[in-house]
mmCIF file of C-alpha atoms and ligand atoms in Angstrom:
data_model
loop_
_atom_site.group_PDB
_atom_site.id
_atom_site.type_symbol
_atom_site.label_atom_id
_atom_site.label_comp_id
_atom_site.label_asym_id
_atom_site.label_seq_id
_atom_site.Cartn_x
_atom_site.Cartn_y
_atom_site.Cartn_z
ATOM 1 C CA UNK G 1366 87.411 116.010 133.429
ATOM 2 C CA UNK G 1367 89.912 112.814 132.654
ATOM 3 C CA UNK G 1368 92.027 114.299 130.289
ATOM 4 C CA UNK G 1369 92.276 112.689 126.274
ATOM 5 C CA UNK G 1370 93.849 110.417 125.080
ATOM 6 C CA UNK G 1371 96.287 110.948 122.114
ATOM 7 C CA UNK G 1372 96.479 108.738 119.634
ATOM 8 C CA UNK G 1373 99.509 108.634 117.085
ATOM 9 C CA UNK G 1374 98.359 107.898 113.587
ATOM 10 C CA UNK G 1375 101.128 106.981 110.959
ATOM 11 C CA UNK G 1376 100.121 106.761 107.374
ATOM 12 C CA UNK G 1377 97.521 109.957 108.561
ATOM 13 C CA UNK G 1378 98.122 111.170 105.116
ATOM 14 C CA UNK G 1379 97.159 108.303 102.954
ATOM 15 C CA UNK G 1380 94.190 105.790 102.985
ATOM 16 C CA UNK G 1381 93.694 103.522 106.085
ATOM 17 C CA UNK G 1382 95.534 106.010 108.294
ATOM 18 C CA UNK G 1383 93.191 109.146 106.479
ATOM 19 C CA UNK G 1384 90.215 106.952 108.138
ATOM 20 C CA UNK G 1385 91.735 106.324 111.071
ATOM 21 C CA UNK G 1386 92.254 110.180 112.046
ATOM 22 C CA UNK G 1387 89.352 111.375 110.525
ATOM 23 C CA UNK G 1388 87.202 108.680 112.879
ATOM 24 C CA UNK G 1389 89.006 109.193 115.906
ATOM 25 C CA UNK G 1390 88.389 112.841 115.462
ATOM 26 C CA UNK G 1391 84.750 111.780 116.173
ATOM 27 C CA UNK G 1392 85.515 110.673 119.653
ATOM 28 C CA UNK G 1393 85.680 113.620 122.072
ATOM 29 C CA UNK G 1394 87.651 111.414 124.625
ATOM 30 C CA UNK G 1395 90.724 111.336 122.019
ATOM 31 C CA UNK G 1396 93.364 113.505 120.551
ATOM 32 C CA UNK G 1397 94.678 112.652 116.774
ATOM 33 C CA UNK G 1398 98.294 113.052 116.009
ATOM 34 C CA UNK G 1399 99.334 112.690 112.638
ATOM 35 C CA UNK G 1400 102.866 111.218 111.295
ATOM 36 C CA UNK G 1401 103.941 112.139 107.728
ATOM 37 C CA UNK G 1402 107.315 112.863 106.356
ATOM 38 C CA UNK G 1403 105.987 116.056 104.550
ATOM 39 C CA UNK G 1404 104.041 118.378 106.928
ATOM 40 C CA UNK G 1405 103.804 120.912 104.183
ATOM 41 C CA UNK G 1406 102.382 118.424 101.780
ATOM 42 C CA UNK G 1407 98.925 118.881 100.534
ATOM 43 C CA UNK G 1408 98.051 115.504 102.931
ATOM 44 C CA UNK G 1409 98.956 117.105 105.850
ATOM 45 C CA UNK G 1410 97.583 120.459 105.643
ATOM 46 C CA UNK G 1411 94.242 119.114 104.862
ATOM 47 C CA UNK G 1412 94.382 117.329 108.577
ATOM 48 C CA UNK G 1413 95.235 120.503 109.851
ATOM 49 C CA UNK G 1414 92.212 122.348 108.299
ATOM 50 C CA UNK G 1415 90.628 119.520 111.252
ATOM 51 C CA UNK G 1416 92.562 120.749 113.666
ATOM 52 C CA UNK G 1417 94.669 117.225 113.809
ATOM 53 C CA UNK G 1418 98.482 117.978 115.325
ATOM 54 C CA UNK G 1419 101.257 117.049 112.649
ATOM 55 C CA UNK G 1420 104.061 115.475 113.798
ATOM 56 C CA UNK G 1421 107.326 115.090 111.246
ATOM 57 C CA UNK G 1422 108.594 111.513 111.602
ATOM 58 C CA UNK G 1423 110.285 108.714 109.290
ATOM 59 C CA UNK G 1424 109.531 104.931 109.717
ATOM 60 C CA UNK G 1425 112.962 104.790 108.092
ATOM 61 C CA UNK G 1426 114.711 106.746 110.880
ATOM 62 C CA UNK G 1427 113.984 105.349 114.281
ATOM 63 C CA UNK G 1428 115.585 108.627 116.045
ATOM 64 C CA UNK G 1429 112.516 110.650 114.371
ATOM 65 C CA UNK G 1430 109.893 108.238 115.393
ATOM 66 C CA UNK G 1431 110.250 108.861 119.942
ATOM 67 C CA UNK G 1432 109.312 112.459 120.215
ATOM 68 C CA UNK G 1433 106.229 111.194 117.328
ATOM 69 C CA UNK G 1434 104.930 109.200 120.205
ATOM 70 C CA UNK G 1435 106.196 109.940 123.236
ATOM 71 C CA UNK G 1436 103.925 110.997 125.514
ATOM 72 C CA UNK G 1437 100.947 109.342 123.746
ATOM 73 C CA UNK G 1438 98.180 106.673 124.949
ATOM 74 C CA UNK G 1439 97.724 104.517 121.374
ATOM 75 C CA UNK G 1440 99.533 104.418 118.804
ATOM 76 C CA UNK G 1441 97.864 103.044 114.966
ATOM 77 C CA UNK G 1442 100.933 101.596 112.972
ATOM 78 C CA UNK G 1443 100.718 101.053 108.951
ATOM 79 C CA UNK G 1444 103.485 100.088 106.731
ATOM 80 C CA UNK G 1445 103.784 101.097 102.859
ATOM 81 C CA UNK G 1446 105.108 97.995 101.055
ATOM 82 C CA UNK G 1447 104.374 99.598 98.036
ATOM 83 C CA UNK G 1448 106.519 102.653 98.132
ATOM 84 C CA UNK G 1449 109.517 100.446 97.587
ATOM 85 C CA UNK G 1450 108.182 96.962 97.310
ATOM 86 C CA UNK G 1451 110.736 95.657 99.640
ATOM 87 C CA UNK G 1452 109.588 93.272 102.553
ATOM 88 C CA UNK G 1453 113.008 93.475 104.654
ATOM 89 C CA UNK G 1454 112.682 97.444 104.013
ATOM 90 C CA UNK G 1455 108.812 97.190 105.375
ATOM 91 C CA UNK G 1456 109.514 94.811 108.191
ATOM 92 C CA UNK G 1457 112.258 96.923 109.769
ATOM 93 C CA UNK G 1458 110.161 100.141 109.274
ATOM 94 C CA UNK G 1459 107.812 98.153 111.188
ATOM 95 C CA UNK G 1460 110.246 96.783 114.323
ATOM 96 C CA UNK G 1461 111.042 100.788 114.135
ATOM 97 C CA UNK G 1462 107.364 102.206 114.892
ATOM 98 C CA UNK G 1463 107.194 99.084 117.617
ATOM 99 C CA UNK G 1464 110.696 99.613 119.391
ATOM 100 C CA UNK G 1465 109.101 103.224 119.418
ATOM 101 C CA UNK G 1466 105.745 102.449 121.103
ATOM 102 C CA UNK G 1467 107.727 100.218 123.690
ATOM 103 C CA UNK G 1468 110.242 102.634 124.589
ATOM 104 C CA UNK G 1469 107.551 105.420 124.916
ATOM 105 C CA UNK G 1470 105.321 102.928 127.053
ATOM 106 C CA UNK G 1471 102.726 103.047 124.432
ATOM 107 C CA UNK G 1472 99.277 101.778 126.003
ATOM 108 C CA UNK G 1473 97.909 100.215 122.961
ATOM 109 C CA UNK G 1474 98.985 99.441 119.450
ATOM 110 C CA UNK G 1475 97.118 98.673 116.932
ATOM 111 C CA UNK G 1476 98.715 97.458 113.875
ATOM 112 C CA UNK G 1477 98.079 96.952 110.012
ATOM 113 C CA UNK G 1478 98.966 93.641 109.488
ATOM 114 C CA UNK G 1479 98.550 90.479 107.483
ATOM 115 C CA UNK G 1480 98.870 86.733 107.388
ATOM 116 C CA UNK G 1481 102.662 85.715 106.807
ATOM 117 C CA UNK G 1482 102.522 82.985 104.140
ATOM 118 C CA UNK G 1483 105.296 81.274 104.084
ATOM 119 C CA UNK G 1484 105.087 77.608 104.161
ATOM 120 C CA UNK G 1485 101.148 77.828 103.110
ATOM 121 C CA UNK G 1486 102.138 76.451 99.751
ATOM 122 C CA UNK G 1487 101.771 79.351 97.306
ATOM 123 C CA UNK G 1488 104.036 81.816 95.777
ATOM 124 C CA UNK G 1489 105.659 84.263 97.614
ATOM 125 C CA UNK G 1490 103.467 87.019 98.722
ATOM 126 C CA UNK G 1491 105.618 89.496 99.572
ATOM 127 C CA UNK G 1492 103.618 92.501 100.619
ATOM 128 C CA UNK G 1493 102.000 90.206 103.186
ATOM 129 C CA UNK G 1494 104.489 88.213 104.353
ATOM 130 C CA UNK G 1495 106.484 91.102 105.879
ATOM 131 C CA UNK G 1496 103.521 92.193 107.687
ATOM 132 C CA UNK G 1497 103.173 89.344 109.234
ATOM 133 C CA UNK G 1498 106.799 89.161 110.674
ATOM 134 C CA UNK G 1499 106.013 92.847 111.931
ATOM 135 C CA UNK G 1500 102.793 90.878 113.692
ATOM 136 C CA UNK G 1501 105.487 88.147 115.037
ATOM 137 C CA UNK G 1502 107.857 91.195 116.118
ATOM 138 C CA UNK G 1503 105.052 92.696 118.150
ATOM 139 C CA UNK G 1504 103.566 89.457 119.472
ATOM 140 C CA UNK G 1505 107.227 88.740 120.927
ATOM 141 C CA UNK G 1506 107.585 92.726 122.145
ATOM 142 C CA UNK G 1507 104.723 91.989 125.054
ATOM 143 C CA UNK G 1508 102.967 95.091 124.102
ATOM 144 C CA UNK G 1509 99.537 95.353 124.247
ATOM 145 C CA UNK G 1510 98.276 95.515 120.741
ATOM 146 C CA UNK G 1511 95.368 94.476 117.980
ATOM 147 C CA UNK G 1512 95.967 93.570 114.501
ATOM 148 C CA UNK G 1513 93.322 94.704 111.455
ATOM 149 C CA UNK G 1514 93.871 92.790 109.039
ATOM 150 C CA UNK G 1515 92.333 94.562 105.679
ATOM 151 C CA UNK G 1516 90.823 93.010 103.108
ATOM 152 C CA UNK G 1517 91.152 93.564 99.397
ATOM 153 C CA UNK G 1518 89.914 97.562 99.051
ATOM 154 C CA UNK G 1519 86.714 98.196 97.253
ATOM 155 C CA UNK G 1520 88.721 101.642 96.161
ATOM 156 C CA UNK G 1521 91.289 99.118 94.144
ATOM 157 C CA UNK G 1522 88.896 98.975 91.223
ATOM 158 C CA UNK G 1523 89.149 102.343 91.053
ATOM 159 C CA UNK G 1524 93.064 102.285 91.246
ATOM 160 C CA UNK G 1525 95.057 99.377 90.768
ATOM 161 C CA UNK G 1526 92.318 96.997 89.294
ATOM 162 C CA UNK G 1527 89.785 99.334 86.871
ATOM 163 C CA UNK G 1528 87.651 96.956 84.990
ATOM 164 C CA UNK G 1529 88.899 97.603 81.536
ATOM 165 C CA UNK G 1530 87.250 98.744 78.049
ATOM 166 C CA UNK G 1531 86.593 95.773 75.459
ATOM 167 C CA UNK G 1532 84.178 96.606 73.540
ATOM 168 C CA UNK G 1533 81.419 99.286 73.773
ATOM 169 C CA UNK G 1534 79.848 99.270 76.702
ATOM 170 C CA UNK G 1535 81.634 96.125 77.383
ATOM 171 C CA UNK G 1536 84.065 95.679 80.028
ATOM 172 C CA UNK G 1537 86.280 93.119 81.582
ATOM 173 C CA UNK G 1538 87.157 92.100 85.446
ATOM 174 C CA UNK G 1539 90.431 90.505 86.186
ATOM 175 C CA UNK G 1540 90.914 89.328 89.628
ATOM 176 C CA UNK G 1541 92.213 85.527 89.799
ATOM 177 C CA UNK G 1542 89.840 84.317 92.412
ATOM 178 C CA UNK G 1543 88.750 81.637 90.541
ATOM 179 C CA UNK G 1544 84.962 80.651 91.598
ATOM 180 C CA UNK G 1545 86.109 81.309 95.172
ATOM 181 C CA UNK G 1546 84.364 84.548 97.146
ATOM 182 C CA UNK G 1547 86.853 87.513 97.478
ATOM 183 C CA UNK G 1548 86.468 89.835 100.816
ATOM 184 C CA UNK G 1549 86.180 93.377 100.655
ATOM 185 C CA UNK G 1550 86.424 96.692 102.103
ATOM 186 C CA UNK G 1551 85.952 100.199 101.791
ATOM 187 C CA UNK G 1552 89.143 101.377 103.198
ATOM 188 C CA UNK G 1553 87.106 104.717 104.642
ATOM 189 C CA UNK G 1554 85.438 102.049 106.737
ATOM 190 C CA UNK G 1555 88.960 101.013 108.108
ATOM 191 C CA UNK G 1556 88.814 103.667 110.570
ATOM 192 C CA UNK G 1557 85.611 103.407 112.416
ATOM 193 C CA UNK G 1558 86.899 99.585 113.532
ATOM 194 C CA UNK G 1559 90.222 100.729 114.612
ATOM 195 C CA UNK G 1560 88.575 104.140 116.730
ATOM 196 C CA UNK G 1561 86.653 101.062 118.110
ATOM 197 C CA UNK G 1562 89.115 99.372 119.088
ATOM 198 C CA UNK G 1563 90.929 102.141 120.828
ATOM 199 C CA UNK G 1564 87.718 102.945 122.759
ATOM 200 C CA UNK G 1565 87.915 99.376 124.420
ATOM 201 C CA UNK G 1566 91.685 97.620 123.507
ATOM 202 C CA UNK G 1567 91.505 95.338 126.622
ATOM 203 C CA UNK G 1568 88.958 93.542 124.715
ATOM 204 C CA UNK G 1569 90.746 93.112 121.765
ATOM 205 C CA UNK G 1570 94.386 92.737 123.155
ATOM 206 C CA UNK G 1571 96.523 90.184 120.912
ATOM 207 C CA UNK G 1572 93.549 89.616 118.530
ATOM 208 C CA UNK G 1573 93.942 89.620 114.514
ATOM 209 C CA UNK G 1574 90.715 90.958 113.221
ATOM 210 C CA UNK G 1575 89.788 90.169 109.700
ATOM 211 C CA UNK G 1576 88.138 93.332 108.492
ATOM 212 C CA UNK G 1577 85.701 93.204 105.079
ATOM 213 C CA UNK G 1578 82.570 94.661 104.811
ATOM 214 C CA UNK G 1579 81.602 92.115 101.855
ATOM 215 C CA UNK G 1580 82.579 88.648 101.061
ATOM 216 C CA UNK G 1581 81.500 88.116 97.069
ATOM 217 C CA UNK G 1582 83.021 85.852 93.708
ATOM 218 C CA UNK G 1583 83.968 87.718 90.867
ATOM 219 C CA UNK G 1584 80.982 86.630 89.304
ATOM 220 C CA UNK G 1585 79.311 88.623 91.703
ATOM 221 C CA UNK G 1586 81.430 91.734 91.615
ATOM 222 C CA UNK G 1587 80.210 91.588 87.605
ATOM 223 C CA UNK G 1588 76.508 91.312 88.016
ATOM 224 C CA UNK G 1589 77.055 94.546 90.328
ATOM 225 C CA UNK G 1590 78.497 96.595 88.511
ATOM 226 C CA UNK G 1591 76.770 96.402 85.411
ATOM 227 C CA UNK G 1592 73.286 96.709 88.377
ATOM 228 C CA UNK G 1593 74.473 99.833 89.284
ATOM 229 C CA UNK G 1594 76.703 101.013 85.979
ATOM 230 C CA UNK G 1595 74.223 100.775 83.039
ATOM 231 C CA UNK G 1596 74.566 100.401 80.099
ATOM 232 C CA UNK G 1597 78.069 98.759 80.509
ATOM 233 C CA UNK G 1598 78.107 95.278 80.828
ATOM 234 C CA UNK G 1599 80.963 93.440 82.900
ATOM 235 C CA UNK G 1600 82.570 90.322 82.629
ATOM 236 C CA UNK G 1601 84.663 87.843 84.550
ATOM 237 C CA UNK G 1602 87.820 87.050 82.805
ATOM 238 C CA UNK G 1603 88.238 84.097 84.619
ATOM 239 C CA UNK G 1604 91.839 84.809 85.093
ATOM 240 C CA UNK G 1605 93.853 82.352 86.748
ATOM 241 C CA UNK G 1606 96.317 83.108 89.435
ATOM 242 C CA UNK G 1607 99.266 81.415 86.965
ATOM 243 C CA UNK G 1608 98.091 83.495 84.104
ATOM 244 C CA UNK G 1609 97.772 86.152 86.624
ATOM 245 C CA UNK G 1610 101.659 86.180 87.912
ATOM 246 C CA UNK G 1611 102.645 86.377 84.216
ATOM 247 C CA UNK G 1612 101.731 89.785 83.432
ATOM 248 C CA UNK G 1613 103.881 92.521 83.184
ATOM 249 C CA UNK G 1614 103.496 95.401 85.707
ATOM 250 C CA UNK G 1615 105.241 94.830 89.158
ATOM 251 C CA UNK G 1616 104.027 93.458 91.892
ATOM 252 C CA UNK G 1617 101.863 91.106 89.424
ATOM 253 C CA UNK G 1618 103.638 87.415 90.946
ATOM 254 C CA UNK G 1619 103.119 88.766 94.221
ATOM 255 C CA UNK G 1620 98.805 89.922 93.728
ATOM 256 C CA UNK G 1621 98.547 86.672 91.900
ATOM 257 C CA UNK G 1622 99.985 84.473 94.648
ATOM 258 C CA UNK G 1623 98.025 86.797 96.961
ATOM 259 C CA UNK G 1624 94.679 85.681 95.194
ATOM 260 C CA UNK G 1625 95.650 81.954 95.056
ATOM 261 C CA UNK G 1626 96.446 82.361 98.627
ATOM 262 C CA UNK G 1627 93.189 83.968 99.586
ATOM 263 C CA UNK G 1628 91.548 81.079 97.306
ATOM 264 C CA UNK G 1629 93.069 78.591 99.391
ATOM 265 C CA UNK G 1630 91.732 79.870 102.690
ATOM 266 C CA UNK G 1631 88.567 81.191 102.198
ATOM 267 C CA UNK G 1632 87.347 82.265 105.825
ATOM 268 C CA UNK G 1633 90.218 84.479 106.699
ATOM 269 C CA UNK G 1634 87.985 87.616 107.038
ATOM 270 C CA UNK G 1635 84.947 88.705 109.368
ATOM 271 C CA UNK G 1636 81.805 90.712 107.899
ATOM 272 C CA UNK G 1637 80.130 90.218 110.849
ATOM 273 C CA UNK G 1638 82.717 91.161 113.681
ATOM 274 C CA UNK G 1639 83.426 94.385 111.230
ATOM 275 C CA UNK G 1640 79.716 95.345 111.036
ATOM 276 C CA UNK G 1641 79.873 95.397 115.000
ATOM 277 C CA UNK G 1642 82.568 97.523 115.180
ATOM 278 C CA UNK G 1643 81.715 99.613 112.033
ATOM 279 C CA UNK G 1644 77.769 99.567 111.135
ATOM 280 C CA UNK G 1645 77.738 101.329 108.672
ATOM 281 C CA UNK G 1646 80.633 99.477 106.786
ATOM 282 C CA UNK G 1647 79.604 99.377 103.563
ATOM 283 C CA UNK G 1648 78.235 96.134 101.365
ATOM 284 C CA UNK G 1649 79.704 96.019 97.853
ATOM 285 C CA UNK G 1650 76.398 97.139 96.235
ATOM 286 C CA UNK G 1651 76.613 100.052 98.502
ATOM 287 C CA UNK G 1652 79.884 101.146 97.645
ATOM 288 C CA UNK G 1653 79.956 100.806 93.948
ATOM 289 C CA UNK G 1654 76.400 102.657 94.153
ATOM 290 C CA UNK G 1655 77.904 105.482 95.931
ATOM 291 C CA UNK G 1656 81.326 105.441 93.851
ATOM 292 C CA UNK G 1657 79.022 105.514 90.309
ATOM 293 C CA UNK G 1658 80.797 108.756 88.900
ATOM 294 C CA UNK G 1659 84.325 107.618 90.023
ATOM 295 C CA UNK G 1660 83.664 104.143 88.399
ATOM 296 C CA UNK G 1661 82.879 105.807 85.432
ATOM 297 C CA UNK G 1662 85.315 108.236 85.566
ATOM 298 C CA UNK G 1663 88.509 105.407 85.642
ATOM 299 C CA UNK G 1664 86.811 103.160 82.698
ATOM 300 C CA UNK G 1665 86.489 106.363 80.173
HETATM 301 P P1 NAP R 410 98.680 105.131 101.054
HETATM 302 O O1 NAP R 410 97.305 105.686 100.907
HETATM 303 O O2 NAP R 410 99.520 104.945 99.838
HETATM 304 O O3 NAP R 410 99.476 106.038 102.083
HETATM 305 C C1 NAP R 410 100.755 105.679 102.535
HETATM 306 C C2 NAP R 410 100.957 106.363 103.871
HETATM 307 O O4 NAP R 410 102.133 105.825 104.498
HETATM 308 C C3 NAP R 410 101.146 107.857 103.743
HETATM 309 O O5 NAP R 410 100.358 108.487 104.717
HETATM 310 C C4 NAP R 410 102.632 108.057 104.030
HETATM 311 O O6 NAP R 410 102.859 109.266 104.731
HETATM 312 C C5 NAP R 410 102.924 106.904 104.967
HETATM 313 N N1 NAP R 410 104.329 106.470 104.905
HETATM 314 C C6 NAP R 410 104.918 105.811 103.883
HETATM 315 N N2 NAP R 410 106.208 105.600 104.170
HETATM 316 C C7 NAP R 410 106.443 106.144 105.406
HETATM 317 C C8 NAP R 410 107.584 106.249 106.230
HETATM 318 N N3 NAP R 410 108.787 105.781 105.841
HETATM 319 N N4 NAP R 410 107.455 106.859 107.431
HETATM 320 C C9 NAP R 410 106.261 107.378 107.824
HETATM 321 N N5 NAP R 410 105.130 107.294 107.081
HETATM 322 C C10 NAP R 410 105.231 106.697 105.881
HETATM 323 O O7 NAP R 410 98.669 103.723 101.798
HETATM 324 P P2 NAP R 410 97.493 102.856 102.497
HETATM 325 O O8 NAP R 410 96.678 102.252 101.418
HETATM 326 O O9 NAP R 410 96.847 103.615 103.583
HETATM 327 O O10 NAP R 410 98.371 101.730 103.177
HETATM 328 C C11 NAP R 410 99.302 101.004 102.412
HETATM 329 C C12 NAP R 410 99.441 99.604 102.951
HETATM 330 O O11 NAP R 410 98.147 98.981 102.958
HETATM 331 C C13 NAP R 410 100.325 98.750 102.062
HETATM 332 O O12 NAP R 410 101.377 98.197 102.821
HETATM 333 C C14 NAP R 410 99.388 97.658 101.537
HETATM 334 O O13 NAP R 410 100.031 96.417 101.397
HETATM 335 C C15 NAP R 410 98.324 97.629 102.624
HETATM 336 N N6 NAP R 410 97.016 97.059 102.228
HETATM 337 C C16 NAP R 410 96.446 97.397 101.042
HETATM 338 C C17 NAP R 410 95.245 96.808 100.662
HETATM 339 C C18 NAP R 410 94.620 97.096 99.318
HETATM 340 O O14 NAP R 410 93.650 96.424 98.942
HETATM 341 N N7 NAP R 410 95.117 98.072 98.570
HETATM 342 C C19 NAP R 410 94.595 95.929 101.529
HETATM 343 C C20 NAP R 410 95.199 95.634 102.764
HETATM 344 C C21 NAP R 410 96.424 96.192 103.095
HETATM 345 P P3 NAP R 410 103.665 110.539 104.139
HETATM 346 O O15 NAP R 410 103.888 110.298 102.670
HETATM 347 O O16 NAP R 410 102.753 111.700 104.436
HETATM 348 O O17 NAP R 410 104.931 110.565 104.922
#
C-alpha cells in the first residue's frame, strides 16, 4: 500500500485552516499535520481529539517553520493580517512558510491568497494587497502551487458585520457594495476545494481560484434574511464605500476600499468551478437557513 501523504496545515486552529484539516481528514490517502503556536490551546487539542499530529511552529520565526514541514508532500499556507494588521509583517510571514516549503522540497502548495491592488485605482487595501505579493513571492519561487482566493465569509455577519438592531424587529445591513453583487462563502466550505486540490495539484498548478459559493447584492442578502429570520425585517443601508472608510473601528478604510474594489471588478470569483470542487458548498439561503439560531443569537 503507497504510503500517505502528509499534508501541513497552518492556521489548523482557526477558520479556513479548521476546514482544511478537518476535510483532508476525510481522505484516507492523506495525513493532516497541524501548525499552531499554542499546542496546549483549546484549538489544538480539539484536532487532537481527531487524531490530527500538532506541530509547534511560528510564521514569525522561520527556524520553527523546517522541522513543521519537512518531510511532508503539501503544504496549505494562510496568513493572519488581522492579528496585527500589518501587510509587510504578513508578507514576510508569508516568504517564511514559502522559503520553508522550498527548502523542504514541498510537492505542492497551496496558498491563501488575494488580488494585490495596487494601481487598480482604489484605496489601499491592505489586507489584500500583501497577499498578493506573497502570490508574486511564490509565483517567482518555481514551486508548484494553487492559490484560493476566498471570498467575503458568510460567517462575517455573524462576526465582523452583524446586521444591527434599529428598531423592533427592524434591522440594518451595511456592506458598501453599492447595487453591485457581493461573492460569498461559507468558510467550512473552504476546505473541501483545497482537499480537492491536493487530490489532483497537477491540474491546478499556478492557478488562482476564486472560491464563493454565492454571488448576491445586498439587496439580496436583505430579502434573505428576513425569508429565513421572521419576524425581523432587514434593510440595505445603502452605505457607500466613502461613507464606509469613515467609520471608526480599524481596518474600516481598508474593508471599504475592499468593497469599492470588489465593485469595480465584479467577476473575480467562481460559483461554478467551487461547486465542482465542493458540491455541497453552500448557497446563501442555505447557510443563513442553517445558521438561524447563531443569526439570532449576534442581533439580540
Ligand atoms: P482565524 O480563524 O482568525 O485563525 C488564524 C489562524 O492563523 C490560527 O489558526 C492561528 O494559529 C494562525 N496563525 C496566526 N498567526 C500565526 C503565526 N505567526 N504562525 C503560525 N500560525 C499563525 O483566521 P482565518 O479566518 O482562518 O484566516 C485569516 C485570514 O483570512 C486573514 O488574513 C484574512 O484576511 C483572510 N480572509 C478573510 C476573509 C473573510 O471574509 N473574513 C475572506 C478571505 C480571506 P495559532 O493561533 O493556533 O498559532
Amino acid at each position: 500500500m503507497a504510503s500517505k501523504k502528509i499534508i501541513v496545515v497552518f492556521g489548523a486552529t482557526g477558520a479556513q485552516g479548521g476546514g482544511v484539516a478537518r476535510a483532508l481528514l476525510q481522505n484516507p490517502s492523506f495525513v493532516v499535520r497541524a501548525v499552531t503556536r499554542n499546542p496546549d490551546g483549546k484549538g489544538a487539542q480539539e484536532l487532537k481529539k481527531l487524531k490530527i499530529d500538532i506541530v509547534k511552529a511560528d510564521l514569525d520565526d522561520i527556524g520553527s517553520l523546517h522541522k513543521a514541514v519537512s518531510g511532508a508532500y503539501g503544504c496549505f499556507l494562510v496568513t493572519n493580517y488581522w492579528e496585527y494588521m500589518d501587510a509587510n509583517r504578513e508578507l514576510q510571514q508569508g516568504k517564511n512558510g514559502v522559503d520553508a516549503c522550498k527548502a523542504a522540497g514541498i510537492k505542492h502548495l497551496v496558498f491563501s491568497g488575494i488580488e494585490n491592488t495596487e494601481g487598480s485605482g482604489v484605496g489601499p487595501v491592505p489586507h489584500f494587497d500583501g497577499k498578493g505579493k506573497i502570490e508574486a513571492y511564490i509565483q517567482k519561487s518555481g514551486i508548484s502551487y494553487t492559490s484560493t482566493r476566498v471570498s467575503f465569509y458568510s460567517e462575517n455577519f455573524l462576526s465582523f458585520f452583524p446586521p444591527k438592531k434599529i428598531a423592533e424587529d427592524k434591522y440594518a445591513v451595511s456592506i458598501a457594495m453599492g447595487n453591485k453583487p457581493l461573492f460569498v462563502i461559507s468558510v467550512n466550505d473552504v476546505g473541501q476545494c483545497v482537499a480537492e486540490i491536493f487530490k489532483d495539484p497537477s491540474k491546478y498548478n499556478g492557478k488562482m481560484l476564486g472560491l464563493a459559493g454565492d454571488k448576491l447584492t445586498v439587496d439580496q442578502v436583505c430579502a434573505t434574511f428576513s425569508k429565513h429570520l421572521k419576524p425581523k425585517k432587514f434593510e440595505n443601508t445603502k452605505i457607500s464605500h466613502e461613507e464606509f472608510a469613515k467609520l471608526t473601528f480599524p481596518g474600516a478604510a481598508d474593508l471599504a476600499h475592499m468593497f469599492h474594489f470588489y465593485q469595480l471588478k465584479e467577476n473575480l470569483r467562481d460559483v461554478e468551478l467551487t461547486k465542482k470542487l465542493n458540491p455541497k458548498a453552500l448557497s446563501f439561503d442555505a447557510w443563513v437557513q442553517a445558521n438561524k439560531d447563531k443569526l439570532n443569537q449576534v442581533m439580540k
